[in-house]
Amino acid sequence: MARTAVVAYSGGLDTSCILAWLKEDWYGFDEVVAVLVDVGQEFDLEESITRAKAAAADDVLLVDRKDAFAEEQCARAILTNALYEGKYPLVSALSRPVIAEAVAGIAQDLGAEAVVHGCTGKGNDQLRFELAFKAHYPGVKVIAPLRDRIWTRDEEIEYALAKGIPVVQTAASPYSIDENLFGRAIEAGVLEDPWNAPPDEPYALTADPAQAPPPIEVVVGFERGLPVSIDGEELALAELIVRMNHLAGAYGIGRIDMIENRAVGIKSREVYEAPGAIALITAHQALEDVVLTKDEARLKAGLAQRWTELVYEGRWFSPAREAIDAFVDSTQRLVTGEVRLALRPSVAVVTGRRSPHMLYAADLASYGTGETFPHDAAEGFIRISSLETELHAARERAETRA
Ligand code: ARG
């Protein structure tokens, strides 16, 4: 029987070389299928196909998952306010389950022997791909050629040229870049020294905030926790994220420069740009502030951190993630309303929020006249609240005297 391998193909140098390696003696596959999943990244389809064919792929399949990615992974990240280590909106971590699911599905249909990804042994993406492969194709063999053998960039370029695989300009870029609808992740090159300021060149979604146009204000409409409109114009989520990337990107909003703890224990210097994600999560949180009860908000913040860590470490397909989603969904039932966002250099500032379901009650919170707060009840509330504090203080005093 012909031995088939199905590859999560990006169109870049690494995965193009992988297509060819799989037919070399050391892997010896008969059939190699490249699967390119569109999650909203920039890519040249013709070029990617040409390169895959030159690398001797038997078939190149394009799978469009933009809307599915927006409506499933990006939507859940916004509902959860998912920011890994308080900063990173999980851009790459969100796309891997979608890509892997598509690749595993095709592999299973073809009865392929193996699924293949282009991740190295040092990163998080290998976890995300492999856990998702196994969740969708239990028992499948996973091959990671860049873990099996360490190739330098120059060796890869030399190999590609020898095989007649066109090496594109991006191969010359010192950065490792991953991108999708929700943002871009930029690593390596001069960024490896955490003292070096990120240069302007690798950014594509955001402009230098120092060159930002005059501030503007936009109104984001939400329904059950999800953004549905910008300035009254209703948009499908994928489109809305792209629109917000443009609007907020012009102000350099969502540029994130951080030292991040990878699952494998490495600290790495990461630069992200996720203007839409950051603006939308900021607005979503502001609407939750006026709708959720205190305890919902507190529980949700704790669970959001766990959710973010699970997804970061490759557990998108897990009962724990789904259980947290169920909690989050129950909190979002009334998160409908509007948020005013001022777009200014580097920041999206919330300047107003309103909802038909606000728990915020002006007559309770007001310092003006016409308020309804029961002042006399406050005295009793504090007397009882302070009982334990007084007992503890008295005990401390007694002990220091003794
Ligand atoms: N460190 C980020 C993450 O783990 C980004 C990884 C994306 N890969 C890249 N080649 N930049 O999600």
mmCIF file of N, CA and C in Angstrom, residues 227-336:
data_model
loop_
_atom_site.group_PDB
_atom_site.id
_atom_site.type_symbol
_atom_site.label_atom_id
_atom_site.label_comp_id
_atom_site.label_asym_id
_atom_site.label_seq_id
_atom_site.Cartn_x
_atom_site.Cartn_y
_atom_site.Cartn_z
ATOM 1 N N PRO A 227 -18.791 41.070 19.700
ATOM 2 C CA PRO A 227 -18.910 42.301 18.932
ATOM 3 C C PRO A 227 -19.678 42.030 17.640
ATOM 4 N N VAL A 228 -20.664 42.870 17.350
ATOM 5 C CA VAL A 228 -21.480 42.659 16.154
ATOM 6 C C VAL A 228 -21.495 43.878 15.230
ATOM 7 N N SER A 229 -21.085 45.051 15.746
ATOM 8 C CA SER A 229 -21.116 46.235 14.878
ATOM 9 C C SER A 229 -20.038 47.231 15.277
ATOM 10 N N ILE A 230 -19.669 48.050 14.288
ATOM 11 C CA ILE A 230 -18.771 49.180 14.537
ATOM 12 C C ILE A 230 -19.466 50.418 13.989
ATOM 13 N N ASP A 231 -19.652 51.404 14.846
ATOM 14 C CA ASP A 231 -20.381 52.628 14.478
ATOM 15 C C ASP A 231 -21.718 52.304 13.808
ATOM 16 N N GLY A 232 -22.416 51.337 14.341
ATOM 17 C CA GLY A 232 -23.753 51.001 13.865
ATOM 18 C C GLY A 232 -23.777 50.068 12.661
ATOM 19 N N GLU A 233 -22.631 49.855 12.028
ATOM 20 C CA GLU A 233 -22.610 48.970 10.853
ATOM 21 C C GLU A 233 -22.390 47.523 11.303
ATOM 22 N N GLU A 234 -23.368 46.672 10.991
ATOM 23 C CA GLU A 234 -23.252 45.273 11.412
ATOM 24 C C GLU A 234 -22.282 44.523 10.517
ATOM 25 N N LEU A 235 -21.429 43.730 11.142
ATOM 26 C CA LEU A 235 -20.412 42.999 10.382
ATOM 27 C C LEU A 235 -20.286 41.591 10.939
ATOM 28 N N ALA A 236 -19.991 40.639 10.042
ATOM 29 C CA ALA A 236 -19.662 39.286 10.502
ATOM 30 C C ALA A 236 -18.356 39.383 11.279
ATOM 31 N N LEU A 237 -18.140 38.480 12.220
ATOM 32 C CA LEU A 237 -17.004 38.640 13.133
ATOM 33 C C LEU A 237 -15.656 38.710 12.404
ATOM 34 N N ALA A 238 -15.457 37.869 11.391
ATOM 35 C CA ALA A 238 -14.168 37.904 10.674
ATOM 36 C C ALA A 238 -13.934 39.292 10.084
ATOM 37 N N GLU A 239 -14.963 39.849 9.483
ATOM 38 C CA GLU A 239 -14.851 41.182 8.877
ATOM 39 C C GLU A 239 -14.639 42.255 9.938
ATOM 40 N N LEU A 240 -15.365 42.095 11.035
ATOM 41 C CA LEU A 240 -15.279 43.088 12.111
ATOM 42 C C LEU A 240 -13.869 43.138 12.704
ATOM 43 N N ILE A 241 -13.258 41.963 12.843
ATOM 44 C CA ILE A 241 -11.884 41.929 13.379
ATOM 45 C C ILE A 241 -10.926 42.611 12.395
ATOM 46 N N VAL A 242 -11.117 42.313 11.098
ATOM 47 C CA VAL A 242 -10.256 42.945 10.088
ATOM 48 C C VAL A 242 -10.445 44.465 10.112
ATOM 49 N N ARG A 243 -11.706 44.912 10.207
ATOM 50 C CA ARG A 243 -11.988 46.353 10.265
ATOM 51 C C ARG A 243 -11.291 46.978 11.470
ATOM 52 N N MET A 244 -11.392 46.306 12.619
ATOM 53 C CA MET A 244 -10.780 46.864 13.823
ATOM 54 C C MET A 244 -9.255 46.824 13.728
ATOM 55 N N ASN A 245 -8.721 45.813 13.040
ATOM 56 C CA ASN A 245 -7.263 45.790 12.822
ATOM 57 C C ASN A 245 -6.829 47.051 12.081
ATOM 58 N N HIS A 246 -7.607 47.453 11.085
ATOM 59 C CA HIS A 246 -7.258 48.662 10.321
ATOM 60 C C HIS A 246 -7.407 49.914 11.172
ATOM 61 N N LEU A 247 -8.566 50.023 11.849
ATOM 62 C CA LEU A 247 -8.846 51.228 12.632
ATOM 63 C C LEU A 247 -7.816 51.414 13.742
ATOM 64 N N ALA A 248 -7.636 50.369 14.560
ATOM 65 C CA ALA A 248 -6.748 50.484 15.721
ATOM 66 C C ALA A 248 -5.280 50.396 15.295
ATOM 67 N N GLY A 249 -5.036 49.651 14.207
ATOM 68 C CA GLY A 249 -3.663 49.498 13.725
ATOM 69 C C GLY A 249 -3.024 50.830 13.336
ATOM 70 N N ALA A 250 -3.830 51.756 12.855
ATOM 71 C CA ALA A 250 -3.309 53.063 12.439
ATOM 72 C C ALA A 250 -2.721 53.839 13.617
ATOM 73 N N TYR A 251 -3.123 53.464 14.841
ATOM 74 C CA TYR A 251 -2.633 54.145 16.054
ATOM 75 C C TYR A 251 -1.541 53.345 16.763
ATOM 76 N N GLY A 252 -1.141 52.235 16.154
ATOM 77 C CA GLY A 252 -0.131 51.399 16.806
ATOM 78 C C GLY A 252 -0.676 50.693 18.039
ATOM 79 N N ILE A 253 -2.007 50.595 18.125
ATOM 80 C CA ILE A 253 -2.632 49.902 19.262
ATOM 81 C C ILE A 253 -2.372 48.404 19.116
ATOM 82 N N GLY A 254 -2.129 47.733 20.235
ATOM 83 C CA GLY A 254 -1.963 46.275 20.186
ATOM 84 C C GLY A 254 -0.569 45.811 19.816
ATOM 85 N N ARG A 255 0.420 46.698 19.890
ATOM 86 C CA ARG A 255 1.810 46.247 19.784
ATOM 87 C C ARG A 255 2.223 45.755 21.170
ATOM 88 N N ILE A 256 2.691 44.540 21.226
ATOM 89 C CA ILE A 256 3.015 43.949 22.526
ATOM 90 C C ILE A 256 4.442 43.423 22.459
ATOM 91 N N ASP A 257 5.262 43.871 23.397
ATOM 92 C CA ASP A 257 6.652 43.425 23.450
ATOM 93 C C ASP A 257 6.818 42.786 24.813
ATOM 94 N N MET A 258 6.997 41.469 24.839
ATOM 95 C CA MET A 258 7.009 40.811 26.146
ATOM 96 C C MET A 258 8.017 39.676 26.234
ATOM 97 N N ILE A 259 8.366 39.324 27.461
ATOM 98 C CA ILE A 259 9.118 38.107 27.731
ATOM 99 C C ILE A 259 8.079 37.113 28.195
ATOM 100 N N GLU A 260 8.009 35.995 27.500
ATOM 101 C CA GLU A 260 6.901 35.063 27.714
ATOM 102 C C GLU A 260 7.423 33.710 28.190
ATOM 103 N N ASN A 261 6.681 33.070 29.066
ATOM 104 C CA ASN A 261 7.062 31.733 29.535
ATOM 105 C C ASN A 261 6.424 30.680 28.647
ATOM 106 N N ARG A 262 7.260 30.001 27.856
ATOM 107 C CA ARG A 262 6.748 28.931 27.002
ATOM 108 C C ARG A 262 6.462 27.679 27.817
ATOM 109 N N ALA A 263 5.631 26.811 27.238
ATOM 110 C CA ALA A 263 5.268 25.567 27.920
ATOM 111 C C ALA A 263 6.500 24.719 28.230
ATOM 112 N N VAL A 264 7.516 24.763 27.359
ATOM 113 C CA VAL A 264 8.702 23.927 27.554
ATOM 114 C C VAL A 264 9.676 24.507 28.570
ATOM 115 N N GLY A 265 9.316 25.657 29.164
ATOM 116 C CA GLY A 265 10.159 26.208 30.218
ATOM 117 C C GLY A 265 11.144 27.264 29.750
ATOM 118 N N ILE A 266 11.083 27.606 28.471
ATOM 119 C CA ILE A 266 11.988 28.635 27.952
ATOM 120 C C ILE A 266 11.310 29.992 28.091
ATOM 121 N N LYS A 267 12.091 30.984 28.501
ATOM 122 C CA LYS A 267 11.569 32.356 28.438
ATOM 123 C C LYS A 267 11.936 32.897 27.072
ATOM 124 N N SER A 268 10.986 33.448 26.345
ATOM 125 C CA SER A 268 11.354 33.994 25.053
ATOM 126 C C SER A 268 10.838 35.404 24.894
ATOM 127 N N ARG A 269 11.550 36.155 24.059
ATOM 128 C CA ARG A 269 11.180 37.534 23.775
ATOM 129 C C ARG A 269 10.245 37.484 22.567
ATOM 130 N N GLU A 270 9.046 37.982 22.772
ATOM 131 C CA GLU A 270 8.020 37.909 21.740
ATOM 132 C C GLU A 270 7.507 39.305 21.444
ATOM 133 N N VAL A 271 7.307 39.555 20.180
ATOM 134 C CA VAL A 271 6.669 40.803 19.786
ATOM 135 C C VAL A 271 5.410 40.445 19.009
ATOM 136 N N TYR A 272 4.319 41.042 19.406
ATOM 137 C CA TYR A 272 3.046 40.773 18.738
ATOM 138 C C TYR A 272 2.449 42.071 18.254
ATOM 139 N N GLU A 273 1.581 41.942 17.269
ATOM 140 C CA GLU A 273 0.706 43.067 16.949
ATOM 141 C C GLU A 273 -0.683 42.478 16.738
ATOM 142 N N ALA A 274 -1.604 42.950 17.541
ATOM 143 C CA ALA A 274 -2.971 42.428 17.511
ATOM 144 C C ALA A 274 -3.922 43.579 17.824
ATOM 145 N N PRO A 275 -3.988 44.545 16.901
ATOM 146 C CA PRO A 275 -4.760 45.757 17.201
ATOM 147 C C PRO A 275 -6.246 45.481 17.423
ATOM 148 N N GLY A 276 -6.839 44.677 16.543
ATOM 149 C CA GLY A 276 -8.263 44.382 16.672
ATOM 150 C C GLY A 276 -8.534 43.609 17.953
ATOM 151 N N ALA A 277 -7.732 42.588 18.211
ATOM 152 C CA ALA A 277 -7.945 41.750 19.395
ATOM 153 C C ALA A 277 -7.879 42.584 20.664
ATOM 154 N N ILE A 278 -6.872 43.431 20.771
ATOM 155 C CA ILE A 278 -6.710 44.219 21.997
ATOM 156 C C ILE A 278 -7.853 45.233 22.144
ATOM 157 N N ALA A 279 -8.220 45.906 21.040
ATOM 158 C CA ALA A 279 -9.307 46.893 21.127
ATOM 159 C C ALA A 279 -10.620 46.204 21.496
ATOM 160 N N LEU A 280 -10.883 45.045 20.899
ATOM 161 C CA LEU A 280 -12.167 44.370 21.149
ATOM 162 C C LEU A 280 -12.235 43.767 22.552
ATOM 163 N N ILE A 281 -11.126 43.218 23.022
ATOM 164 C CA ILE A 281 -11.127 42.667 24.388
ATOM 165 C C ILE A 281 -11.293 43.808 25.405
ATOM 166 N N THR A 282 -10.638 44.932 25.144
ATOM 167 C CA THR A 282 -10.777 46.100 26.028
ATOM 168 C C THR A 282 -12.241 46.541 26.095
ATOM 169 N N ALA A 283 -12.882 46.617 24.938
ATOM 170 C CA ALA A 283 -14.281 47.065 24.904
ATOM 171 C C ALA A 283 -15.190 46.039 25.580
ATOM 172 N N HIS A 284 -14.933 44.765 25.317
ATOM 173 C CA HIS A 284 -15.761 43.710 25.905
ATOM 174 C C HIS A 284 -15.693 43.732 27.429
ATOM 175 N N GLN A 285 -14.485 43.902 27.946
ATOM 176 C CA GLN A 285 -14.326 43.956 29.405
ATOM 177 C C GLN A 285 -15.110 45.133 29.993
ATOM 178 N N ALA A 286 -15.106 46.246 29.279
ATOM 179 C CA ALA A 286 -15.802 47.436 29.785
ATOM 180 C C ALA A 286 -17.310 47.205 29.854
ATOM 181 N N LEU A 287 -17.822 46.443 28.902
ATOM 182 C CA LEU A 287 -19.264 46.172 28.934
ATOM 183 C C LEU A 287 -19.587 45.176 30.058
ATOM 184 N N GLU A 288 -18.718 44.183 30.241
ATOM 185 C CA GLU A 288 -18.914 43.247 31.362
ATOM 186 C C GLU A 288 -18.923 43.999 32.691
ATOM 187 N N ASP A 289 -18.084 45.032 32.788
ATOM 188 C CA ASP A 289 -17.986 45.784 34.048
ATOM 189 C C ASP A 289 -19.347 46.297 34.523
ATOM 190 N N VAL A 290 -20.215 46.677 33.600
ATOM 191 C CA VAL A 290 -21.502 47.239 34.023
ATOM 192 C C VAL A 290 -22.624 46.200 34.058
ATOM 193 N N VAL A 291 -22.344 44.988 33.594
ATOM 194 C CA VAL A 291 -23.421 43.987 33.501
ATOM 195 C C VAL A 291 -23.248 42.835 34.501
ATOM 196 N N LEU A 292 -22.021 42.349 34.658
ATOM 197 C CA LEU A 292 -21.827 41.165 35.501
ATOM 198 C C LEU A 292 -21.911 41.508 36.988
ATOM 199 N N THR A 293 -22.342 40.549 37.780
ATOM 200 C CA THR A 293 -22.287 40.726 39.230
ATOM 201 C C THR A 293 -20.828 40.645 39.677
ATOM 202 N N LYS A 294 -20.595 41.131 40.891
ATOM 203 C CA LYS A 294 -19.230 41.111 41.424
ATOM 204 C C LYS A 294 -18.656 39.695 41.410
ATOM 205 N N ASP A 295 -19.442 38.733 41.855
ATOM 206 C CA ASP A 295 -18.915 37.367 41.935
ATOM 207 C C ASP A 295 -18.725 36.728 40.563
ATOM 208 N N GLU A 296 -19.629 37.023 39.644
ATOM 209 C CA GLU A 296 -19.408 36.523 38.272
ATOM 210 C C GLU A 296 -18.084 37.057 37.743
ATOM 211 N N ALA A 297 -17.873 38.365 37.936
ATOM 212 C CA ALA A 297 -16.660 38.998 37.402
ATOM 213 C C ALA A 297 -15.410 38.389 38.017
ATOM 214 N N ARG A 298 -15.459 38.140 39.335
ATOM 215 C CA ARG A 298 -14.266 37.599 39.993
ATOM 216 C C ARG A 298 -13.998 36.163 39.572
ATOM 217 N N LEU A 299 -15.061 35.354 39.560
ATOM 218 C CA LEU A 299 -14.882 33.960 39.134
ATOM 219 C C LEU A 299 -14.390 33.904 37.696
ATOM 220 N N LYS A 300 -14.955 34.762 36.882
ATOM 221 C CA LYS A 300 -14.621 34.733 35.462
ATOM 222 C C LYS A 300 -13.149 35.093 35.242
ATOM 223 N N ALA A 301 -12.661 36.079 35.999
ATOM 224 C CA ALA A 301 -11.262 36.480 35.818
ATOM 225 C C ALA A 301 -10.326 35.310 36.152
ATOM 226 N N GLY A 302 -10.636 34.572 37.209
ATOM 227 C CA GLY A 302 -9.806 33.426 37.582
ATOM 228 C C GLY A 302 -9.869 32.328 36.539
ATOM 229 N N LEU A 303 -11.072 32.028 36.090
ATOM 230 C CA LEU A 303 -11.227 30.967 35.084
ATOM 231 C C LEU A 303 -10.639 31.382 33.745
ATOM 232 N N ALA A 304 -10.693 32.674 33.454
ATOM 233 C CA ALA A 304 -10.127 33.155 32.182
ATOM 234 C C ALA A 304 -8.625 32.890 32.151
ATOM 235 N N GLN A 305 -7.995 33.069 33.300
ATOM 236 C CA GLN A 305 -6.559 32.801 33.332
ATOM 237 C C GLN A 305 -6.284 31.310 33.083
ATOM 238 N N ARG A 306 -7.065 30.439 33.695
ATOM 239 C CA ARG A 306 -6.878 28.993 33.477
ATOM 240 C C ARG A 306 -7.147 28.628 32.019
ATOM 241 N N TRP A 307 -8.212 29.203 31.461
ATOM 242 C CA TRP A 307 -8.570 28.939 30.052
ATOM 243 C C TRP A 307 -7.407 29.325 29.143
ATOM 244 N N THR A 308 -6.851 30.499 29.423
ATOM 245 C CA THR A 308 -5.773 31.025 28.601
ATOM 246 C C THR A 308 -4.552 30.108 28.668
ATOM 247 N N GLU A 309 -4.256 29.613 29.860
ATOM 248 C CA GLU A 309 -3.107 28.716 30.007
ATOM 249 C C GLU A 309 -3.361 27.384 29.308
ATOM 250 N N LEU A 310 -4.588 26.871 29.434
ATOM 251 C CA LEU A 310 -4.930 25.615 28.754
ATOM 252 C C LEU A 310 -4.733 25.758 27.247
ATOM 253 N N VAL A 311 -5.277 26.833 26.690
ATOM 254 C CA VAL A 311 -5.214 27.025 25.238
ATOM 255 C C VAL A 311 -3.771 27.279 24.803
ATOM 256 N N TYR A 312 -3.046 28.052 25.599
ATOM 257 C CA TYR A 312 -1.640 28.335 25.284
ATOM 258 C C TYR A 312 -0.841 27.029 25.225
ATOM 259 N N GLU A 313 -1.167 26.110 26.146
ATOM 260 C CA GLU A 313 -0.387 24.872 26.222
ATOM 261 C C GLU A 313 -0.978 23.744 25.380
ATOM 262 N N GLY A 314 -1.863 24.077 24.469
ATOM 263 C CA GLY A 314 -2.301 23.080 23.487
ATOM 264 C C GLY A 314 -3.549 22.302 23.844
ATOM 265 N N ARG A 315 -4.237 22.725 24.908
ATOM 266 C CA ARG A 315 -5.415 21.951 25.313
ATOM 267 C C ARG A 315 -6.717 22.593 24.847
ATOM 268 N N TRP A 316 -6.740 23.021 23.596
ATOM 269 C CA TRP A 316 -8.004 23.547 23.057
ATOM 270 C C TRP A 316 -9.081 22.475 23.115
ATOM 271 N N PHE A 317 -8.712 21.276 22.633
ATOM 272 C CA PHE A 317 -9.685 20.183 22.640
ATOM 273 C C PHE A 317 -9.578 19.454 23.978
ATOM 274 N N SER A 318 -10.246 19.988 24.981
ATOM 275 C CA SER A 318 -10.185 19.341 26.289
ATOM 276 C C SER A 318 -11.477 19.625 27.051
ATOM 277 N N PRO A 319 -11.876 18.662 27.871
ATOM 278 C CA PRO A 319 -13.093 18.871 28.670
ATOM 279 C C PRO A 319 -12.980 20.080 29.596
ATOM 280 N N ALA A 320 -11.782 20.365 30.089
ATOM 281 C CA ALA A 320 -11.634 21.506 31.006
ATOM 282 C C ALA A 320 -11.936 22.812 30.267
ATOM 283 N N ARG A 321 -11.430 22.936 29.062
ATOM 284 C CA ARG A 321 -11.707 24.156 28.278
ATOM 285 C C ARG A 321 -13.208 24.282 28.024
ATOM 286 N N GLU A 322 -13.829 23.175 27.672
ATOM 287 C CA GLU A 322 -15.267 23.235 27.389
ATOM 288 C C GLU A 322 -16.079 23.577 28.639
ATOM 289 N N ALA A 323 -15.637 23.085 29.768
ATOM 290 C CA ALA A 323 -16.368 23.376 31.005
ATOM 291 C C ALA A 323 -16.267 24.864 31.344
ATOM 292 N N ILE A 324 -15.086 25.437 31.137
ATOM 293 C CA ILE A 324 -14.952 26.879 31.388
ATOM 294 C C ILE A 324 -15.816 27.647 30.393
ATOM 295 N N ASP A 325 -15.861 27.181 29.149
ATOM 296 C CA ASP A 325 -16.719 27.839 28.150
ATOM 297 C C ASP A 325 -18.177 27.869 28.612
ATOM 298 N N ALA A 326 -18.627 26.798 29.218
ATOM 299 C CA ALA A 326 -20.018 26.740 29.665
ATOM 300 C C ALA A 326 -20.266 27.813 30.724
ATOM 301 N N PHE A 327 -19.301 27.982 31.617
ATOM 302 C CA PHE A 327 -19.422 29.035 32.630
ATOM 303 C C PHE A 327 -19.440 30.407 31.950
ATOM 304 N N VAL A 328 -18.489 30.612 31.051
ATOM 305 C CA VAL A 328 -18.393 31.909 30.365
ATOM 306 C C VAL A 328 -19.703 32.207 29.624
ATOM 307 N N ASP A 329 -20.231 31.219 28.924
ATOM 308 C CA ASP A 329 -21.476 31.442 28.181
ATOM 309 C C ASP A 329 -22.599 31.887 29.110
ATOM 310 N N SER A 330 -22.642 31.286 30.289
ATOM 311 C CA SER A 330 -23.736 31.656 31.184
ATOM 312 C C SER A 330 -23.585 33.102 31.670
ATOM 313 N N THR A 331 -22.341 33.591 31.717
ATOM 314 C CA THR A 331 -22.147 34.993 32.139
ATOM 315 C C THR A 331 -22.445 35.984 31.006
ATOM 316 N N GLN A 332 -22.460 35.509 29.770
ATOM 317 C CA GLN A 332 -22.545 36.437 28.630
ATOM 318 C C GLN A 332 -23.975 36.729 28.166
ATOM 319 N N ARG A 333 -24.930 36.045 28.786
ATOM 320 C CA ARG A 333 -26.320 36.130 28.355
ATOM 321 C C ARG A 333 -26.800 37.579 28.221
ATOM 322 N N LEU A 334 -26.356 38.434 29.141
ATOM 323 C CA LEU A 334 -26.850 39.824 29.150
ATOM 324 C C LEU A 334 -25.785 40.845 28.734
ATOM 325 N N VAL A 335 -24.662 40.332 28.228
ATOM 326 C CA VAL A 335 -23.590 41.260 27.844
ATOM 327 C C VAL A 335 -23.883 41.803 26.438
ATOM 328 N N THR A 336 -24.921 42.616 26.388
ATOM 329 C CA THR A 336 -25.389 43.233 25.152
ATOM 330 C C THR A 336 -25.392 44.737 25.391
#
